[in-house]
C-alpha cells in the first residue's frame, strides 16, 4: 500500500518537462558552479564559520561556542579529574541515581561515582530513566565549529538517554574533538552502516517561545556539561 | 483551524484591519521580530561568507527540485531498505485517512506530536480529536496555541503574539500555574508534557529535509520535543512535503546551520537529528515502526509553474515573515493560511486556489526585504507580482479597466482636464463634512486617510499667470 505514488510521480515528471524560467533560476554564480561541479564540501568549508587547523584552535572555538550556548566545557588531563568534576556535580545536585550506557569512559565514571546506575543499553524502564537526575554518555565526536556534541545510538546509549535526564554529562577523548560539520557527517558515513538515529546536540535544551526570553531545559536537559579528557 | 467555510478575502480584510488598529499588539510584534533580526545579523557575521553560503544553499535546493523524481525514488528505496513504510498522499484526505488507519490498527490512544506544519496543513488534530484520540502538541509554542484552540501565529514562533499573562491564563485552565514568569511557564509545560511522552503510543513529527542518499529524515529543533517524540513511542509517523528532498547527507552541513541562523539567529539550533527507520538490531531504543507520509497537496501544481516552482525550495526558516513590514502590522492570523508572510502569500494561491487567495499578493509593499533575507534566495517579491499578473490575466477586473479607460480619455483631452480641475476642487470642498463617513463615495480609501486640501490655483493657472506677468513686465 503506497497510496498515490504513481500519480504523484507522473505529475512531478510532467511538471518538470517544462524547463525552469531562466529569469528565476540563476545557475551561473561562482557558488553554484562550486556546488555543481566542484568539491562541494570544500566550498561549504569556505563559507561556514572558520575553525583553525590545530587541536588548540578546535578547543578554542568549542570553548567560545560553549560559553554562548551555556554549555559547561571542561578540559581535563585524566579520567580521574573528570570523575572528580562529576562527583562534585552529583553532590551539589543531590543525585540519587545516574543513567548511563556501557562504554569505556562512562563505565569508569559510574564506578567512581558509586550511585545506582540505570543502564540504557540494557533495555531500560522508562520511569526509572526519567527518575535519574543525571545522565552520563560518550559521543561520536565533538564539533568545534558549532560547539556540538554528535551522538549516535552506539556512542551515546540510544535515543532517550541524552535527552531525558535534566543534566547531561558528556565524556570525550582528545581525538574525538573534530573541526566542523562536514567532518561530522563524513565521519558518520565512513563508519559503515548508518544508524537509525544521529543527533547534533548544541547546548542544553532551550526555548524562546514565550516573549523571546531564553529558557533552558524546555524538554531536554537543563544543563549540559562536556568534559574533554586530554590524556 | 475551524472547519466552517469562511471567505478568505473577507476574513483577511476584517482581521488585518483589527490588528493594524491595535497599537499595543503591533508594538509587541515589532519588538519581538526586531530582536530576532539583531541576533541574526550578529550570527551571520560569524560565517566566513554568508552571501556565498546563500548562493550555495540556493543551488543545492535547485538541484533537489531539478532532480525531484529521481531523488524521491531514491529516498523511498532507501527508506524501505531501512525498514520504514512509505505512503504517498495526493491530498489532505488521503494523508489523514492513512494516519488514522495506523492509529486504529495499533489501538493507539495517546498521540504526541512535535511541530509539523504539514499536519496543520492537513488539519490532522481536528480529525484525531474528533475520532477520540488524545493528541498533544509538544513544542512549547504549539502546545500553548493548541490549549488556546487557535492556529499557530507564525510557522516558526507559534505563540509569539501572546503575552506571559495570557499564557498563564491559558495554563490555569489545565492546572494551577503559580507564576507568569517565562521560566515558570516553561517548566509548567515541561511537567505536563513529560508524562505524555512516557505514555504516548504514537509520535507524529514533520521533517525539515529528506536525505535521498541515505533514506533519513532530518529534524531541526531547539526544545528536544522532537527527540522525545521520536524516541519514546512505539510508532513514529513523519509527514513531509515532497519538496523536502536533499541529494546528500553532507548537504546538511550547510543547510542545517543556515536554517538556524536565518530563522532564529543561532549558529545552529539545539538539536539537529536524523532518523532513518525503526530501532535497528543492536540499538538500545527507538520505535518499532516508522512511517513516512510524502504529501503532494498542491505542490505538483506549484511545480508545474516554471517561474514560481522556485518557491518549493523554501526551508521554512520564517526569515521572510520576520522582516516583512506587512506581517509586522497585521500579524500572522490575519493571513488565514497555514503558512503566513511572504512565502505563504506565494505558495497558498497555488495550493488552495489563485482567485481565492490572490489578495495576499496585494498585501505587500513590494519592498523586497523578503527576497533579500531568504537564505535560499527565493525570488519572493517578484513572485507576488507574478501572482498579481496571473490573477489579472485570468480574471480581468472590469471596473478597473473602465476607470483606466476614462482616465486615459480625460488625460489626453486638455479641455476636459481643465474643466475637471475646478470641479474636483468644488467636489472636494463639498465632500468635507462627509469625509471618511459611510456616505463618502471614497469611503474605503478615505476612512483611514485624509485627502490634503487642493491648492487654490493649479500649476497651469500659476504658470499662465506668471507668463502674463512676465510679458506685462517687459
XYZ file of C-alpha atoms in Angstrom:
705
model
C 0.000 0.000 0.000
C 1.804 3.131 -1.145
C -1.073 5.476 -1.888
C -0.912 7.727 -4.916
C 2.721 7.029 -5.727
C 2.251 6.592 -9.476
C 0.054 9.661 -9.906
C 2.319 11.940 -7.871
C 5.498 10.859 -9.632
C 3.783 11.258 -13.007
C 2.689 14.774 -12.059
C 6.200 15.649 -10.895
C 7.687 14.413 -14.181
C 5.103 16.215 -16.282
C 5.663 19.449 -14.363
C 9.423 19.293 -14.808
C 9.086 18.648 -18.544
C 8.628 22.414 -18.761
C 12.105 23.876 -18.161
C 12.848 26.398 -15.408
C 12.360 30.055 -16.249
C 15.863 31.500 -16.760
C 14.811 34.754 -15.087
C 14.260 32.878 -11.871
C 16.800 30.061 -11.993
C 20.176 31.768 -11.658
C 22.585 28.890 -12.027
C 25.566 30.880 -13.199
C 27.033 32.143 -9.919
C 30.515 31.030 -8.896
C 28.995 29.345 -5.849
C 26.503 27.423 -7.965
C 29.359 26.101 -10.100
C 31.259 25.045 -6.999
C 28.232 23.141 -5.764
C 27.507 21.558 -9.138
C 30.880 20.602 -10.434
C 33.497 21.303 -7.815
C 34.195 19.830 -4.436
C 31.023 20.900 -2.681
C 32.271 20.126 0.781
C 35.410 22.197 0.213
C 33.158 25.020 -0.984
C 30.979 24.834 2.139
C 34.116 24.985 4.264
C 34.960 28.358 2.714
C 31.588 29.783 3.746
C 30.825 28.274 7.151
C 32.287 29.666 10.400
C 36.060 29.323 10.492
C 37.928 26.760 12.601
C 41.726 26.749 12.668
C 43.778 23.650 11.788
C 45.212 22.671 15.196
C 43.736 20.877 18.195
C 44.211 24.073 20.217
C 42.204 26.007 17.579
C 39.386 23.497 17.805
C 39.391 23.688 21.577
C 39.252 27.483 21.462
C 36.276 27.560 19.064
C 34.449 24.854 21.024
C 35.000 26.822 24.238
C 33.793 30.046 22.641
C 30.607 28.389 21.332
C 30.033 26.681 24.694
C 30.167 29.980 26.530
C 27.481 31.424 24.257
C 25.355 28.284 24.495
C 25.665 27.976 28.284
C 27.310 24.573 27.943
C 29.817 23.897 30.698
C 33.012 22.841 28.914
C 35.863 21.354 30.936
C 39.226 20.167 29.661
C 40.991 17.749 31.996
C 44.155 15.705 31.693
C 42.982 12.438 33.230
C 39.831 10.371 33.738
C 40.297 10.840 37.488
C 39.927 14.594 37.093
C 36.722 14.040 35.097
C 35.409 11.772 37.858
C 36.042 14.494 40.410
C 34.009 17.007 38.389
C 31.129 14.550 38.037
C 31.233 13.692 41.752
C 31.029 17.381 42.638
C 28.037 17.878 40.323
C 26.241 14.810 41.699
C 26.785 16.012 45.234
C 25.680 19.553 44.550
C 22.539 18.446 42.734
C 21.781 15.596 45.109
C 21.691 12.812 42.547
C 20.131 9.569 43.807
C 20.799 7.544 40.668
C 22.545 8.031 37.370
C 21.648 6.979 33.852
C 24.425 5.721 31.620
C 25.372 3.189 28.974
C 28.082 0.588 28.863
C 31.220 2.003 27.303
C 34.805 2.551 28.476
C 34.994 6.115 29.773
C 31.439 6.109 31.065
C 31.764 2.773 32.913
C 34.755 4.043 34.817
C 32.983 7.306 35.668
C 29.930 5.476 37.005
C 32.079 3.110 39.041
C 33.880 6.088 40.574
C 30.572 7.793 41.347
C 29.204 4.827 43.260
C 25.497 5.629 42.706
C 22.851 3.182 41.432
C 23.133 3.090 37.644
C 20.245 2.788 35.175
C 21.879 1.281 32.120
C 20.103 2.475 28.990
C 21.997 -0.041 26.905
C 20.400 -2.889 28.839
C 16.763 -2.240 27.873
C 15.710 0.294 30.466
C 12.472 1.058 32.260
C 11.134 4.435 31.094
C 10.175 5.603 34.550
C 13.489 4.589 36.079
C 15.292 6.559 33.379
C 13.024 9.549 33.934
C 13.780 9.440 37.655
C 17.537 9.964 37.126
C 18.761 13.478 37.820
C 21.784 12.998 35.617
C 22.909 11.024 32.598
C 26.472 10.278 31.544
C 27.243 9.369 27.941
C 30.048 9.188 25.464
C 29.691 10.612 21.993
C 30.797 10.009 18.430
C 32.503 13.401 18.247
C 32.599 16.972 19.470
C 32.192 19.502 16.661
C 34.225 22.643 17.301
C 32.592 24.827 14.636
C 29.218 24.869 16.383
C 30.049 23.619 19.884
C 28.013 20.485 19.188
C 28.061 17.015 20.680
C 27.490 14.460 17.925
C 25.686 11.396 19.261
C 24.585 8.066 17.779
C 22.846 5.125 19.471
C 26.066 3.181 19.969
C 28.207 6.089 21.095
C 25.677 7.632 23.479
C 23.323 4.895 24.676
C 20.401 5.216 22.277
C 17.895 7.942 21.590
C 16.451 8.798 25.009
C 19.422 8.787 27.374
C 20.882 12.059 26.126
C 17.567 13.903 26.303
C 15.639 12.595 29.342
C 17.784 13.308 32.439
C 17.888 17.019 33.418
C 21.690 17.095 33.466
C 23.566 15.518 30.558
C 27.270 14.934 31.044
C 29.350 14.013 28.007
C 32.774 12.420 28.159
C 35.021 12.744 25.115
C 38.595 11.875 24.283
C 41.119 14.195 22.675
C 40.808 12.540 19.247
C 37.032 13.000 19.277
C 37.228 16.782 19.027
C 36.779 17.369 15.299
C 36.738 20.558 13.361
C 33.454 21.119 11.533
C 30.035 19.925 10.398
C 31.234 18.438 7.079
C 33.749 16.390 9.060
C 30.976 15.144 11.347
C 28.798 13.786 8.547
C 31.868 12.374 6.776
C 32.820 10.585 9.962
C 29.341 9.092 10.325
C 29.311 7.836 6.744
C 32.847 6.469 6.961
C 31.859 4.333 9.972
C 29.925 1.916 7.751
C 26.227 1.135 8.006
C 24.355 4.237 9.146
C 22.478 4.096 12.456
C 18.719 4.741 12.633
C 19.424 7.924 14.571
C 22.102 10.560 14.989
C 21.911 13.988 16.539
C 23.994 17.110 16.851
C 23.335 18.404 20.363
C 24.247 22.059 20.617
C 23.870 23.336 24.143
C 21.238 22.487 26.737
C 17.620 22.217 25.504
C 16.165 25.697 25.029
C 13.127 27.699 24.034
C 12.331 31.339 23.426
C 8.676 30.748 22.673
C 7.419 32.956 25.495
C 8.172 36.604 24.780
C 11.502 35.650 23.220
C 13.027 35.092 26.631
C 15.567 32.274 26.669
C 14.635 29.415 28.989
C 16.863 26.337 29.278
C 15.520 22.842 29.766
C 12.377 23.166 27.684
C 12.002 19.402 27.286
C 15.521 18.079 27.225
C 18.362 18.663 29.689
C 18.539 21.925 31.570
C 22.291 21.524 31.884
C 24.916 20.180 29.506
C 28.446 19.509 30.707
C 31.104 18.420 28.230
C 34.320 17.019 29.645
C 37.228 16.582 27.246
C 39.775 14.122 28.609
C 43.096 15.029 27.075
C 45.379 12.206 28.236
C -8.390 25.699 12.299
C -12.147 25.859 12.293
C -13.829 23.947 9.524
C -16.602 26.460 8.908
C -16.437 27.936 5.453
C -15.042 31.417 5.571
C -14.380 33.696 2.640
C -10.621 34.290 2.755
C -10.733 37.850 1.418
C -13.413 38.989 3.880
C -11.647 37.352 6.782
C -8.341 38.910 5.731
C -9.770 42.406 5.454
C -11.508 42.142 8.784
C -8.643 40.626 10.767
C -5.868 42.727 9.288
C -7.795 45.952 9.956
C -8.286 44.844 13.545
C -4.599 44.153 14.210
C -3.469 47.241 12.306
C -5.613 49.350 14.624
C -4.164 47.719 17.759
C -1.083 49.795 18.526
C -0.040 47.732 21.553
C -0.090 44.431 19.701
C 1.841 45.875 16.799
C 4.467 47.297 19.096
C 4.759 43.889 20.796
C 5.216 42.145 17.415
C 7.718 44.677 16.158
C 9.848 44.388 19.288
C 9.921 40.591 19.105
C 10.733 40.466 15.393
C 13.290 43.255 15.712
C 15.071 41.204 18.372
C 15.351 38.234 16.027
C 16.813 40.419 13.319
C 19.519 41.754 15.612
C 20.732 38.366 16.798
C 20.531 37.052 13.270
C 22.751 39.777 11.850
C 25.348 39.150 14.540
C 25.333 35.405 13.851
C 25.684 35.893 10.106
C 28.933 37.726 10.781
C 30.281 34.504 12.278
C 30.198 32.878 8.826
C 33.214 33.351 6.599
C 30.885 34.314 3.772
C 27.142 34.345 4.440
C 26.278 35.678 0.971
C 28.213 32.919 -0.788
C 26.601 30.402 1.557
C 23.187 31.667 0.405
C 24.107 31.104 -3.237
C 25.428 27.650 -2.426
C 22.331 26.688 -0.453
C 20.139 28.059 -3.245
C 21.906 25.813 -5.742
C 21.577 22.713 -3.569
C 17.831 23.254 -3.270
C 17.592 23.928 -7.017
C 19.334 20.660 -7.668
C 16.783 18.961 -5.427
C 13.920 20.419 -7.455
C 15.526 19.722 -10.834
C 16.124 16.098 -9.895
C 12.963 15.648 -7.830
C 11.545 12.460 -9.438
C 14.808 10.598 -9.191
C 15.528 11.823 -5.655
C 12.058 10.885 -4.437
C 12.506 7.369 -5.800
C 15.941 7.068 -4.259
C 14.641 8.413 -0.923
C 11.794 5.925 -0.957
C 14.028 2.988 -1.836
C 16.423 3.845 0.994
C 13.602 4.365 3.476
C 12.228 0.945 2.635
C 15.686 -0.587 2.916
C 15.912 0.920 6.418
C 12.616 -0.706 7.334
C 10.409 2.391 7.010
C 6.977 2.285 5.419
C 6.339 4.940 2.814
C 2.952 6.350 1.858
C 2.327 8.871 -0.918
C -0.646 11.155 -0.313
C -2.116 13.286 -3.096
C -4.163 15.443 -0.807
C -5.018 16.035 2.817
C -7.809 13.497 2.920
C -5.546 10.695 1.756
C -2.911 11.603 4.331
C -5.468 11.895 7.134
C -7.040 8.545 6.381
C -3.679 6.781 6.231
C -2.601 8.155 9.592
C -5.977 7.399 11.131
C -5.653 3.856 9.798
C -2.311 3.347 11.530
C -3.615 4.681 14.846
C -6.604 2.342 14.678
C -4.506 -0.646 13.670
C -2.167 -0.032 16.611
C -5.056 0.507 19.022
C -3.425 3.758 19.940
C -4.996 6.138 22.438
C -2.343 8.722 23.169
C -0.567 10.623 20.417
C 2.312 13.032 20.968
C 3.222 15.463 18.212
C 6.293 17.516 17.579
C 5.986 20.633 15.491
C 4.875 19.835 11.951
C 3.347 22.421 9.668
C 2.287 19.750 7.169
C -0.006 18.326 9.846
C -1.507 21.807 10.274
C -1.928 21.870 6.532
C -3.970 18.643 6.569
C -5.861 19.628 9.757
C -4.807 16.425 11.448
C -5.520 17.433 15.046
C -9.180 18.223 14.485
C -9.685 14.833 12.831
C -7.862 12.857 15.512
C -9.631 14.713 18.319
C -12.988 14.074 16.668
C -12.066 10.391 16.456
C -11.465 10.329 20.195
C -7.664 10.228 20.320
C -5.752 12.149 22.949
C -3.500 14.356 20.796
C -0.959 16.680 22.367
C 1.379 19.145 20.709
C 4.771 19.064 22.425
C 6.561 22.122 21.047
C 6.004 24.769 23.739
C 4.534 27.352 21.374
C 2.362 24.774 19.634
C 1.214 23.407 22.988
C 0.131 26.875 24.072
C -1.831 27.657 20.900
C -3.377 24.186 20.942
C -4.592 24.737 24.514
C -5.912 28.128 23.419
C -7.700 26.448 20.488
C -6.104 28.590 17.820
C -3.785 28.083 14.874
C -0.055 28.898 15.026
C 0.548 32.611 14.578
C 3.914 32.257 12.854
C 5.109 28.959 11.443
C 8.361 29.114 13.415
C 7.211 31.037 16.528
C 3.641 29.780 17.018
C 2.701 31.802 20.119
C 4.687 34.973 19.528
C 1.506 37.059 19.768
C 0.721 36.003 23.336
C 1.978 37.818 26.378
C 3.015 35.983 29.512
C -0.153 36.876 31.428
C -2.278 35.482 28.598
C -0.235 32.259 28.601
C -0.622 31.953 32.364
C -4.376 32.295 31.955
C -4.360 29.525 29.327
C -2.356 27.248 31.644
C -4.627 27.968 34.604
C -7.350 26.079 32.770
C -5.182 22.934 32.851
C -3.826 23.142 36.394
C -2.768 25.656 38.981
C 0.034 27.722 37.495
C 1.821 29.759 40.128
C 3.605 32.444 38.127
C 3.673 34.217 34.786
C 7.464 34.200 34.649
C 8.580 32.616 31.313
C 10.843 30.186 33.176
C 7.979 29.037 35.411
C 5.585 28.792 32.468
C 8.087 26.688 30.520
C 8.601 24.378 33.496
C 4.839 24.019 33.847
C 4.617 22.806 30.243
C 7.649 20.571 30.704
C 5.990 18.845 33.627
C 2.647 18.478 31.883
C 4.252 17.032 28.774
C 6.862 14.764 30.314
C 4.180 12.295 31.361
C 2.662 12.469 27.869
C 5.927 11.371 26.251
C 6.287 8.419 28.528
C 2.723 7.221 27.861
C 2.285 8.061 24.181
C 1.569 5.174 21.824
C 2.410 7.054 18.643
C 4.662 10.026 17.902
C 3.968 12.254 14.930
C 6.629 14.560 13.557
C 7.377 16.543 10.448
C 10.670 16.596 8.611
C 12.847 19.508 7.560
C 14.797 17.531 4.979
C 14.615 14.118 3.343
C 18.056 12.725 2.557
C 17.727 10.808 -0.696
C 21.200 9.307 -0.481
C 20.602 7.565 2.855
C 16.847 7.417 3.495
C 16.889 9.553 6.644
C 14.660 12.439 7.580
C 16.295 15.401 9.291
C 14.595 17.396 12.035
C 15.806 20.752 13.306
C 14.533 21.926 16.692
C 15.521 23.579 19.959
C 13.487 22.092 22.763
C 14.160 18.375 22.470
C 10.481 17.686 21.989
C 11.026 16.116 18.576
C 13.814 13.984 20.018
C 11.443 12.669 22.672
C 8.621 12.230 20.158
C 10.891 10.054 18.018
C 12.418 8.148 20.936
C 9.662 7.109 23.319
C 6.547 5.901 21.434
C 6.490 2.538 19.668
C 5.383 4.051 16.379
C 6.803 7.113 14.669
C 4.963 8.776 11.787
C 6.670 11.599 9.894
C 4.716 13.768 7.469
C 6.606 15.795 4.916
C 6.051 17.625 1.653
C 7.545 16.011 -1.458
C 9.717 19.090 -1.977
C 11.828 18.480 1.137
C 14.479 16.405 -0.632
C 18.215 16.905 -0.333
C 20.523 14.863 -2.552
C 23.201 14.031 0.036
C 23.781 13.726 3.770
C 26.692 16.178 3.538
C 24.288 18.870 2.281
C 23.103 19.133 5.883
C 26.475 20.679 6.746
C 25.348 23.851 5.030
C 21.561 23.795 5.308
C 21.129 22.947 8.984
C 23.226 25.819 10.332
C 21.725 28.223 7.801
C 18.217 27.230 8.844
C 19.012 28.064 12.470
C 20.761 31.298 11.570
C 18.133 32.611 9.186
C 15.253 31.581 11.407
C 16.304 32.408 14.935
C 19.791 33.876 14.744
C 21.504 30.758 16.092
C 24.713 29.327 14.640
C 22.844 26.039 14.616
C 19.748 25.081 16.601
C 19.967 22.955 19.700
C 19.035 19.592 18.178
C 19.660 18.622 14.568
C 18.803 14.971 14.260
C 18.392 12.398 11.541
C 16.004 9.461 11.743
C 16.185 6.545 9.349
C 13.787 3.812 10.258
C 12.827 1.972 13.427
C 15.329 0.814 16.018
C 17.958 -1.369 14.349
C 19.255 -4.627 15.824
C 21.886 -3.747 18.398
C 20.403 -0.310 19.107
C 19.050 0.449 22.562
C 15.735 2.131 21.948
C 13.553 3.828 19.384
C 10.236 2.981 17.737
C 9.382 -0.466 16.451
C 7.779 1.007 13.388
C 8.356 4.110 11.307
C 6.164 5.593 8.596
C 6.899 8.446 6.236
C 3.961 10.187 4.567
C 5.006 12.081 1.430
C 2.481 14.811 0.804
C 1.640 16.472 -2.518
C -1.425 18.590 -1.611
C -0.858 21.194 -4.326
C 2.914 21.014 -4.546
C 2.867 19.487 -8.027
C 0.624 22.369 -9.145
C 3.262 24.826 -7.975
C 5.960 22.674 -9.590
C 4.149 22.955 -12.910
C 4.688 26.727 -12.886
C 8.200 27.204 -14.334
C 8.508 30.691 -12.816
C 7.240 30.081 -9.326
C 8.360 26.487 -8.671
C 11.299 28.372 -7.189
C 9.189 28.715 -4.027
C 9.336 24.937 -3.463
C 12.944 25.429 -2.381
C 11.745 27.060 0.844
C 13.275 25.600 4.014
C 10.639 27.233 6.287
C 13.034 29.284 8.370
C 10.488 32.080 8.748
C 13.008 34.835 7.994
C 10.755 36.443 5.373
C 7.993 36.829 7.977
C 10.385 38.396 10.464
C 11.403 41.182 8.095
C 8.055 41.766 6.400
C 6.535 45.203 7.088
C 3.096 43.756 6.395
C 3.484 40.846 8.812
C 4.691 43.274 11.486
C 1.498 45.267 11.165
C -1.211 42.714 10.531
C 0.176 39.712 12.428
C 0.006 36.055 11.498
C -3.623 35.056 11.998
C -4.837 37.687 9.530
C -3.389 35.671 6.647
C -5.851 32.876 7.355
C -3.371 30.343 5.984
C -1.123 27.605 7.351
C 1.924 29.450 6.025
C 1.956 33.159 6.765
C 4.000 36.062 5.463
C 5.574 36.447 2.036
C 6.206 32.736 1.471
C 2.615 31.969 2.476
C 1.338 34.620 0.093
C 3.330 32.977 -2.713
C 2.535 29.310 -2.167
C -1.040 29.433 -0.860
C -2.632 30.582 -4.153
C -1.013 27.533 -5.804
C -2.066 25.136 -3.065
C -5.569 26.434 -2.434
C -6.714 28.488 -5.409
C -5.424 31.611 -7.147
C -8.672 33.598 -7.134
C -9.437 32.762 -3.506
C -6.021 33.784 -2.206
C -4.733 36.326 -4.704
C -5.428 39.146 -2.229
C -2.393 38.048 -0.206
C -0.133 39.057 -3.098
C -1.538 42.568 -2.843
C -0.804 42.715 0.868
C 2.751 43.707 0.107
C 4.695 46.896 -0.320
C 6.999 45.017 -2.737
C 9.938 46.340 -0.742
C 11.891 43.146 -1.400
C 13.095 42.659 2.181
C 11.888 39.049 1.985
C 13.914 38.274 -1.134
C 16.951 39.940 0.339
C 16.826 37.894 3.532
C 15.857 34.474 2.136
C 18.702 32.009 2.854
C 17.975 30.075 -0.351
C 17.341 33.183 -2.451
C 13.714 32.646 -3.423
C 12.566 35.498 -5.652
C 9.679 36.210 -3.277
C 8.589 39.746 -4.067
C 8.705 39.154 -7.807
C 6.534 36.082 -7.320
C 3.982 38.323 -5.613
C 3.989 40.457 -8.766
C 3.688 37.356 -10.929
C 0.676 36.237 -8.902
C -0.938 39.641 -9.411
C -0.249 39.411 -13.137
C -1.614 35.883 -13.416
C -4.731 36.606 -11.408
C -5.484 39.678 -13.529
C -4.960 37.917 -16.844
C -7.158 35.050 -15.661
C -9.924 37.358 -14.408
C -9.533 40.889 -15.807
C -11.009 43.340 -13.293
C -13.728 45.102 -15.333
C -14.264 48.173 -13.140
C -10.570 48.942 -13.095
C -10.441 48.659 -16.860
C -13.330 51.097 -17.264
C -11.755 53.508 -14.793
C -8.416 53.389 -16.602
C -10.094 53.953 -19.977
C -11.891 57.015 -18.549
C -8.650 58.244 -17.047
C -6.851 57.926 -20.413
C -9.730 59.673 -22.173
C -9.679 62.688 -19.863
C -5.922 62.990 -19.674
C -5.465 63.041 -23.436
C -8.005 65.891 -23.826
C -6.724 69.141 -22.260
C -10.135 70.855 -22.446
C -11.723 68.072 -20.434
C -8.881 68.056 -17.944
C -9.136 71.815 -17.486
C -12.835 71.526 -16.953
C -12.221 68.825 -14.408
C -9.842 70.637 -12.029
C -12.245 73.294 -10.705
C -14.956 70.627 -10.484
C -12.678 68.398 -8.415
C -11.845 71.334 -6.164
C -15.540 72.026 -5.664
C -16.304 68.356 -5.092
C -13.551 68.034 -2.515
C -14.823 71.104 -0.656
C -18.412 69.889 -0.719
C -17.444 66.390 0.451
C -15.568 67.624 3.515
C -18.403 67.152 6.011
C -18.876 63.523 4.985
C -15.206 62.652 4.515
C -14.401 59.244 5.955
C -18.038 58.501 6.781
C -20.032 55.825 5.031
C -21.728 58.489 2.907
C -18.372 59.292 1.338
C -18.092 57.709 -2.139
C -14.363 57.376 -1.454
C -15.046 55.740 1.919
C -12.791 52.710 1.501
C -9.811 54.898 0.789
C -10.620 57.869 2.979
C -11.714 56.146 6.181
C -8.053 55.896 7.171
C -6.564 58.684 5.051
C -7.127 62.411 4.857
C -7.014 63.915 1.413
C -4.974 67.127 1.534
C -6.776 70.335 0.557
C -6.327 71.163 -3.076
C -4.305 74.333 -3.733
C -6.293 77.415 -4.723
C -4.691 77.508 -8.133
C -3.364 74.732 -10.305
C 0.118 74.640 -11.761
C -1.329 75.500 -15.165
C -3.058 78.553 -13.792
C 0.009 79.685 -11.894
C 2.234 79.220 -14.912
C -0.058 81.111 -17.204
C -0.301 83.968 -14.747
C 3.463 84.094 -14.461
C 3.916 84.187 -18.225
C 1.412 87.021 -18.467
C 3.140 88.955 -15.700
C 6.457 88.482 -17.488
C 5.002 89.827 -20.721
C 3.382 92.741 -18.923
C 6.690 93.435 -17.135
C 8.528 93.734 -20.437
